[in-house]
XYZ file of C-alpha atoms in Angstrom:
158
model
C 12.191 9.019 -33.537
C 9.944 10.350 -29.956
C 11.333 9.509 -26.918
C 7.598 9.994 -25.407
C 5.460 6.935 -24.434
C 2.198 6.760 -25.746
C 0.698 8.973 -22.789
C 3.106 11.515 -23.613
C 5.610 11.146 -21.100
C 9.238 10.654 -21.669
C 10.590 7.068 -21.848
C 13.161 7.984 -18.780
C 10.798 9.401 -16.769
C 8.099 6.502 -17.576
C 10.735 3.923 -16.881
C 11.909 5.605 -13.338
C 8.107 6.058 -12.294
C 6.887 2.450 -13.331
C 9.991 1.142 -11.231
C 8.904 3.037 -8.047
C 5.094 2.058 -8.692
C 6.980 -1.283 -8.744
C 8.004 -0.809 -5.041
C 4.905 0.435 -4.018
C 3.451 -2.605 -5.662
C 5.349 -4.864 -3.654
C 4.569 -2.935 -0.371
C 0.857 -2.819 -0.918
C 1.210 -6.708 -1.563
C 3.108 -7.520 1.482
C 0.972 -5.035 3.278
C -2.256 -6.726 2.347
C -1.097 -10.198 3.394
C -0.263 -8.729 6.793
C -3.582 -7.260 7.252
C -5.537 -10.331 5.677
C -3.541 -12.348 8.516
C -4.478 -10.002 11.448
C -8.130 -10.486 10.179
C -7.964 -14.071 9.979
C -5.824 -14.484 13.731
C -6.818 -11.601 15.896
C -7.806 -12.425 19.311
C -9.276 -10.959 22.085
C -11.851 -8.425 23.565
C -12.183 -6.359 20.757
C -12.027 -9.176 18.111
C -15.313 -8.355 16.643
C -14.726 -4.695 15.980
C -10.815 -5.539 14.485
C -11.868 -8.427 12.522
C -14.530 -6.228 10.422
C -12.127 -3.253 10.405
C -9.016 -5.172 9.025
C -11.392 -6.555 6.116
C -12.449 -2.827 5.588
C -8.438 -2.209 5.268
C -7.501 -5.082 3.077
C -10.590 -4.745 0.768
C -9.073 -1.316 -0.094
C -5.719 -2.259 -0.114
C -6.388 -5.112 -2.688
C -8.383 -2.480 -4.967
C -5.033 -0.237 -4.775
C -2.897 -3.124 -5.638
C -4.695 -3.324 -8.917
C -4.841 0.104 -9.425
C -0.994 0.670 -8.862
C -0.489 -2.132 -11.283
C -2.662 -0.520 -14.004
C -0.726 2.440 -13.646
C 2.318 0.814 -14.233
C 0.661 -0.959 -17.428
C -0.427 2.750 -18.523
C 3.048 3.777 -18.428
C 4.076 1.295 -20.641
C 5.886 -1.028 -18.370
C 5.139 -4.461 -16.684
C 3.946 -4.894 -13.122
C 5.916 -7.438 -11.062
C 4.068 -10.294 -10.178
C 5.893 -13.072 -8.314
C 5.896 -13.087 -4.351
C 9.212 -13.594 -4.336
C 9.595 -10.192 -5.794
C 7.656 -8.476 -3.547
C 9.441 -10.107 -0.793
C 12.783 -8.424 -2.268
C 11.380 -4.926 -2.957
C 9.296 -4.307 -0.300
C 10.316 -2.210 2.735
C 7.266 -3.687 4.633
C 7.892 -7.040 6.040
C 5.895 -10.275 6.576
C 4.363 -10.452 9.914
C 3.592 -13.750 11.024
C 1.845 -15.276 14.163
C 0.378 -12.130 15.317
C -2.978 -12.492 17.441
C -2.857 -9.490 19.724
C -4.994 -7.175 18.845
C -3.117 -3.871 19.552
C 0.065 -5.513 17.904
C -2.289 -5.811 15.006
C -3.170 -2.421 15.117
C 0.664 -1.299 15.770
C 1.266 -3.383 12.169
C -1.358 -1.509 10.564
C -0.296 1.854 11.376
C 3.280 0.975 10.464
C 2.430 -0.315 7.066
C 0.435 2.823 6.205
C 3.319 4.830 7.524
C 5.764 3.362 5.024
C 3.095 3.322 1.985
C 2.794 7.015 2.362
C 6.238 7.610 2.837
C 6.772 5.455 -0.383
C 4.152 7.741 -1.829
C 5.707 10.740 -1.288
C 8.804 9.897 -2.652
C 6.471 8.908 -5.987
C 4.861 12.142 -5.764
C 8.123 14.164 -6.109
C 9.125 12.052 -9.127
C 5.912 12.201 -10.759
C 5.754 15.831 -10.344
C 9.206 16.601 -11.867
C 8.310 14.083 -14.874
C 4.789 16.045 -15.158
C 2.693 12.845 -14.752
C -0.735 14.125 -13.475
C -2.086 10.494 -13.610
C 0.698 9.202 -11.217
C 0.961 12.102 -8.891
C -3.185 12.669 -8.442
C -3.556 9.004 -8.042
C -0.415 9.096 -5.032
C -2.001 12.252 -3.756
C -5.356 10.859 -3.374
C -3.795 7.933 -1.997
C -2.099 9.932 0.893
C -4.675 12.025 1.938
C -6.798 9.089 2.596
C -4.020 7.325 4.402
C -3.277 9.904 6.346
C -6.871 9.972 8.057
C -6.690 6.534 8.357
C -3.296 6.758 10.615
C -4.963 9.768 12.633
C -7.837 7.076 13.447
C -5.246 4.195 14.182
C -3.201 6.443 16.490
C -6.681 7.466 18.230
C -7.810 3.650 18.829
C -4.264 3.438 20.297
C -4.424 5.578 22.769
C -7.696 4.553 24.431
């Protein structure tokens, strides 16, 4: 009996990767909802600029939620899908009643920093497991989000 899954990864490694991906999924879901809330509730002089930017961010986050869940399925495991599980697994906390644009931007910045940290942890596990698919996905996300962090920091230092 083989100890590899349908894509040739060792079952133990696939399980470890799926668990880490489920943690990432939970963080993406909470982060998505936070950014969606910023979009709905931001007020002030930068409303039009931030309202549009938050929509851009949450649209991208929602796409990544789906991609991460599909990667878990590709590894032969099940993505968590209950909001209560997301709250339990996520390092990112729910952000409630935020209206100030600067505070919202700081929340987005902190969310991306946490997501990148998780993806770097995932990248290390994927590299050890010879899982190029997960490693490439995490690497692509990190590269893109590092640029976003630079831009958010530039915005906050105006």
